[in-house]
Structures are given as structure tokens and as C-alpha cells.
């Protein structure tokens, strides 16, 4: 097969030399190979997909399997921009231009009649983490949730993001988390202790029996989660306790891990444990996984510790009853999405009072985030499409525009608290209203304007600048603003904080940025307090700027063995850009050393080229600072097609 493909490529190339292809003719060809990213050996039976303009006369998406020697070929291609992806069981998805397991693929352009034989796609095997969880006596702990988090740069800082499968221990106390991309990880056995008063539990039980929605259920739904039913929990005085995997959907039903009280009446609980013996995420040991590596020795032995209680009150504005209240251990800010990492959860009563039982000594933050109930967005019969296929029919639902944003407020409160050697009483969490964003959308260019229906379907993401997403459950919708048919922006009330704005795509248009009173708020964060902001301008353009060039070695010869990095010249832009860094880019050059960054926002940049594998954490501000001395400066104008060569240089030592 290898010989056959080589002959095919040679014949087609010879034919191309003998004739000039007509503009727009489908005579282009791509010959490539998929290899193991660690060993370099070829990978067979890989599904390779080509995406771009209609590549075949049928207009279907080309998809082929690699030969035993890893080769693939696509023929009959038109001029245009393409991407190539690769998939194989047991491997991290691969793509053209992806030179690290966590990198993104890079699009490339194919000219009329061009024959490319320089495509090599590396793929890396998934890794896994496993082990056992036993108690202080060495007996297996069953149904214990184990969380595996990947250590990555988010918003310019190191954060932990849930990754792979999130298993629970089996009847042997054994767990295994698979499909992990090679990299750095942290593992934890997470315990969330839920406390609900017996009167609330009775009200909920009665509501279920009679088919009514109790005030308790409605309040918790609005407060950010599902009803917390603790039937079967351990009764402690006037409260029911249950432990499990965290989140407002409730603890696992098969994990009663509360030890009977000691002689002094204090409950013994198994707190969250970060491998090997840390009580907070910042105390965890980092586990580094290579391609295909399986660590089956990540064992835990939680030990029960005496606990205390925290009692307090949630106070205004507005109703503070039936409100979900969460307790987070110190270091929660290092976890990108805090949902399901609560140390304890409860619900306030009719007077706003709340109690957490089973709290181990330590530093915590009490948090409340109560958003309006999410409107229903179901489809109607008028939104369905029915297609006749032979003797049967297929019906698919077409989702309409999102439901309108309610006028009700979003309230939030945060209170630090330390638990040392006695119960904490009188904790007061003061809620305050958030603020809304308003403004309009503008189109710069000559392309046909989007229809009113297309505008209504666009979501505007209001992204916390540090990349850390607070809240839980159904609160996720508050981070999305909407555009109406007239191009006006509206949003939910948002908790006070620092934010950046992103917006979705529109046919024929590219999101160019957002400003507030002329100041960029796409990559530079803005402060939102308790006063509405109504002067946001979201801009779309039908043109985009590109930056291309050639990577060269010290002798000025093209060099394809490098990683090209583009980053802002202003170091303040290296942090606080939310979860997606628009102005920080990396790319791998082609075989001839050329590279391209498409859709570059206008501005001043550094452009650097480093030897492969020397900048795995290239988004780290510390790494970017090390690259400055070997970088060239470049300014990209609006819709400019900029060209700038760069010399590959060793990265300055730490």
C-alpha cells in the first residue's frame, strides 16, 4: 500500500507538471501519514476526515482510513482552506498542525491544482489513573466519587479542570479514570456533606406525595440546583445528613459515610482528600502522565476527623428563604469550575437561617448565587420537520430562539469563615443584586446582514476574566446574553466581578470584538458592580486579518521543526482574558517552514519560534516573558494580510 500511494503521488505530480490547472478545477491532492506522537511509528486503521470547501463533486465530507503504513490520500480537491482531523480508538484525536496532545489543529490553504505530500499527523495514546480507596482500617470505601483534574493555564493562571471519566469506587474500593490526555493531573476523593432540616424534608416528602411543588423545591430550583432530598440520611437532632459526590443534585444514595458521634457529641466525617493527603486543591501532588501511561497506584486512605457546625443567616435584598447555600474549602479558586466541589451544602429555612453540620476544621468560603428560574424553551409542533424516507418518516425538532431573559434579579453573597476548635454561629451572608449588560450589535462590511431570526439565535458569552466559573447547576444560563431582532443586547443580572465578552458566529460575518465606551472588553476585562452597563458595542466584520510568514534557522534556511507563538506586546493581556485567549496563538509550520495565523485581532504582538517540545506551557505568562528576548515585534492592522518571518531560537532558561 505504501508503494501504491507513493506511485500515485508521483504520477499525479508528474501530470501536474505537464499541465496548468484551470482556476477552480478540482485537481488538487493531499498525501499524508498518521504516526504515533511518541515513537513515530505509522498508525493504520485511523479515520481521517478532510473538511473545507466542497472537495468532491458530490459535496460530501471526505473520510478515509489509513493504510497499514499510516498513509492516506485525498484527491480531486478544489482551491480553498482545509482542516484534517484523525480519530482512532485509544488515542487522543489528532489534527494537521497539532504537535502536542493539548494543541489545536491548524487550517491550511490549497492552491489550484496543488499537490501536497508534507502532511504528518501525530497522535498520542490516552493515559489513565486508578487505584483504591480504603478507610482507616483498610476496608474498601464503596461508592466514593473520585475526581481527576487536569492542570492547565486558564485566564493566564494555573487552574484545575475536570478531565476524563469521573468514576466512583466499586465494591472493592477500586476506581479507574480513563481517556486522559498526556499531561499533569490532580486526583481527589470528594465528599460533600448535605444538611437539611427534618421539617424541610417532611415538606418535600409531602409535596412529592400530593403532586405539588413545595416552596422548598421552588426555592432551591431558583437558588441553583435540584431539590435536595435526604430521605435515608442520618438523623442528627433536627437535621438529616447525607454524604456523597457533591453538587446540588444531591449526594450519592449508597454512601452513608458519617461515623456515629464521639463521646463529646462531635460527628466524625471523611473530608475531601487530595492525593496523597491534602485537604485543599493547593496541597495536592501533581501526577504527570506520559502518552499511554497508566498509573494504578494512586491510592487513598481517608480518615474520619471530628467535625463542627456553621450556623448563620442569609439576609436580603429580596427573599432569602429556601435558598441554596454552599460551603467551599480554601483553594477553590484554583479549580476552574467549582460545581461539585462543595465541602457542604444546605438550604435556608423560611427565616433565611441555615446550618452546615459535619464541617472539618479549616478555612472556608460560604457562597450564595441565586438566579431567576430558567424559562422553559420547549419546541412546539410548528418547530418540527418531518421527512418521508421510504415507507417511514423521520421527525426532527428545530429549536427556536432562546426564551426571553426574565426581569427578576440575580443575587449573590460571599462570606469567608474559619473553623478552628468550636462551632461557628452568627455567620451572616448578605446578598446583593447584580447588574445587567445592555448595548447593540454593529456590522462593518458589505456582506448581507443577518436575518432577525439569525440574530436572535446568537449567544453573547459574558466570561469571568479569571476563567473561574462560580455557581452550580442551572445557574449556567446567566453567563449568556442575547441579541434581539433589532440587534439590541440584553443579559441576566450578573454577580459583581471582572468580565470579558465573546460572541458566537454569524453566516458571512466574524466577531471582531466588543467595546465599552470605546475601550476593548473582548480581551481586557471590565469591572461590573451593581449598576447596569448599557453602552456595550459588539462589532462583526466580513473581513479578517491574517499573519503569515516563514520560520528560518540562523542560516536563514526554512525550518519546519519549530513551534510558532504569537502573543500580545502588552504583558497585561497575558492574563485576565477568560477561558479563551483570542490574542495568544500557536502554530506549527509546514514542511517548507511557512505558517499562518488566520483571523488575528488588530494590535501589537510578539512573534517567536521555539524548538519543538520546549514550551509545553506556552500560555504561561512566565514562559511568554522568557520568549520576549527571542521574539520579533509585529503590528497587525484591521483586515491586513501581514507577512513576517521569524528565526527559531532556544528558549531562555528559567
CSV table of N, CA, C and O in Angstrom, one decimal, residues 39 69 80 96 100 124 141 152 191 211 217 257 269 289 303 335 428 485 513 521 529 538 613 648:
chain,number,residue,atom,x,y,z
A,39,UNK,N,6.6,7.5,19.5
A,39,UNK,CA,7.6,6.6,18.8
A,39,UNK,C,7.8,7.0,17.4
A,39,UNK,O,8.8,6.6,16.8
A,69,UNK,N,0.6,1.3,6.7
A,69,UNK,CA,1.8,2.1,6.9
A,69,UNK,C,1.4,3.6,7.2
A,69,UNK,O,2.3,4.5,7.2
A,80,UNK,N,-8.8,26.2,-1.8
A,80,UNK,CA,-9.5,26.7,-0.6
A,80,UNK,C,-8.8,26.3,0.7
A,80,UNK,O,-7.7,25.8,0.7
A,96,UNK,N,-4.0,18.0,11.6
A,96,UNK,CA,-2.9,18.7,10.9
A,96,UNK,C,-2.5,19.9,11.7
A,96,UNK,O,-3.3,20.7,12.1
A,100,UNK,N,1.4,18.9,19.8
A,100,UNK,CA,1.3,18.4,21.2
A,100,UNK,C,-0.1,17.9,21.5
A,100,UNK,O,-1.1,18.3,20.8
A,124,UNK,N,-1.4,10.8,20.1
A,124,UNK,CA,-0.9,10.3,21.3
A,124,UNK,C,-1.9,9.4,22.0
A,124,UNK,O,-3.1,9.7,21.9
A,141,UNK,N,-13.9,1.5,50.7
A,141,UNK,CA,-14.9,2.5,50.7
A,141,UNK,C,-15.7,2.5,49.4
A,141,UNK,O,-15.1,2.7,48.3
A,152,UNK,N,-3.9,23.1,33.9
A,152,UNK,CA,-3.7,23.9,32.7
A,152,UNK,C,-3.7,25.3,33.0
A,152,UNK,O,-4.1,25.8,34.1
A,191,UNK,N,-15.9,14.6,49.0
A,191,UNK,CA,-17.0,14.4,49.9
A,191,UNK,C,-17.8,15.7,50.1
A,191,UNK,O,-17.2,16.7,50.5
A,211,UNK,N,-48.2,15.6,44.8
A,211,UNK,CA,-48.0,16.2,43.4
A,211,UNK,C,-47.9,17.7,43.3
A,211,UNK,O,-48.1,18.2,42.3
A,217,UNK,N,-38.9,23.3,47.2
A,217,UNK,CA,-38.4,22.8,45.9
A,217,UNK,C,-38.2,24.1,45.0
A,217,UNK,O,-37.2,24.2,44.3
A,257,UNK,N,-21.4,7.8,54.7
A,257,UNK,CA,-20.0,7.8,55.3
A,257,UNK,C,-20.0,8.8,56.5
A,257,UNK,O,-19.2,9.7,56.5
A,269,UNK,N,-16.4,12.7,60.3
A,269,UNK,CA,-16.7,12.7,58.9
A,269,UNK,C,-15.4,12.4,58.1
A,269,UNK,O,-14.3,12.7,58.6
A,289,UNK,N,1.5,12.3,33.5
A,289,UNK,CA,1.2,11.2,32.7
A,289,UNK,C,1.8,11.3,31.3
A,289,UNK,O,1.5,12.3,30.7
A,303,UNK,N,-9.4,9.3,56.5
A,303,UNK,CA,-9.6,9.0,57.9
A,303,UNK,C,-10.6,10.0,58.5
A,303,UNK,O,-10.6,11.2,58.2
A,335,UNK,N,-9.7,25.8,41.1
A,335,UNK,CA,-10.5,24.8,40.3
A,335,UNK,C,-11.4,25.7,39.4
A,335,UNK,O,-12.1,26.5,39.8
A,428,UNK,N,-23.3,35.7,58.9
A,428,UNK,CA,-24.3,36.5,58.2
A,428,UNK,C,-23.9,36.7,56.7
A,428,UNK,O,-22.9,37.3,56.5
A,485,UNK,N,-34.1,40.8,17.7
A,485,UNK,CA,-34.2,41.0,16.3
A,485,UNK,C,-33.7,42.4,15.8
A,485,UNK,O,-33.4,42.6,14.6
A,513,UNK,N,-15.0,42.0,17.9
A,513,UNK,CA,-14.7,42.5,19.3
A,513,UNK,C,-15.9,43.2,19.9
A,513,UNK,O,-16.9,43.4,19.3
A,521,UNK,N,-13.3,45.3,25.6
A,521,UNK,CA,-13.6,44.4,26.7
A,521,UNK,C,-13.7,43.0,26.2
A,521,UNK,O,-14.3,42.1,26.8
A,529,UNK,N,-20.2,46.1,38.6
A,529,UNK,CA,-20.6,46.3,40.0
A,529,UNK,C,-22.1,46.0,40.2
A,529,UNK,O,-22.6,44.9,39.8
A,538,UNK,N,-21.0,45.6,20.3
A,538,UNK,CA,-20.4,44.3,19.7
A,538,UNK,C,-20.3,44.5,18.2
A,538,UNK,O,-21.3,44.8,17.5
A,613,UNK,N,8.7,21.1,21.6
A,613,UNK,CA,8.7,20.5,22.9
A,613,UNK,C,9.3,21.3,24.0
A,613,UNK,O,9.4,20.8,25.1
A,648,UNK,N,14.0,30.7,14.5
A,648,UNK,CA,13.8,29.8,15.6
A,648,UNK,C,15.0,29.9,16.5
A,648,UNK,O,16.2,29.9,16.0
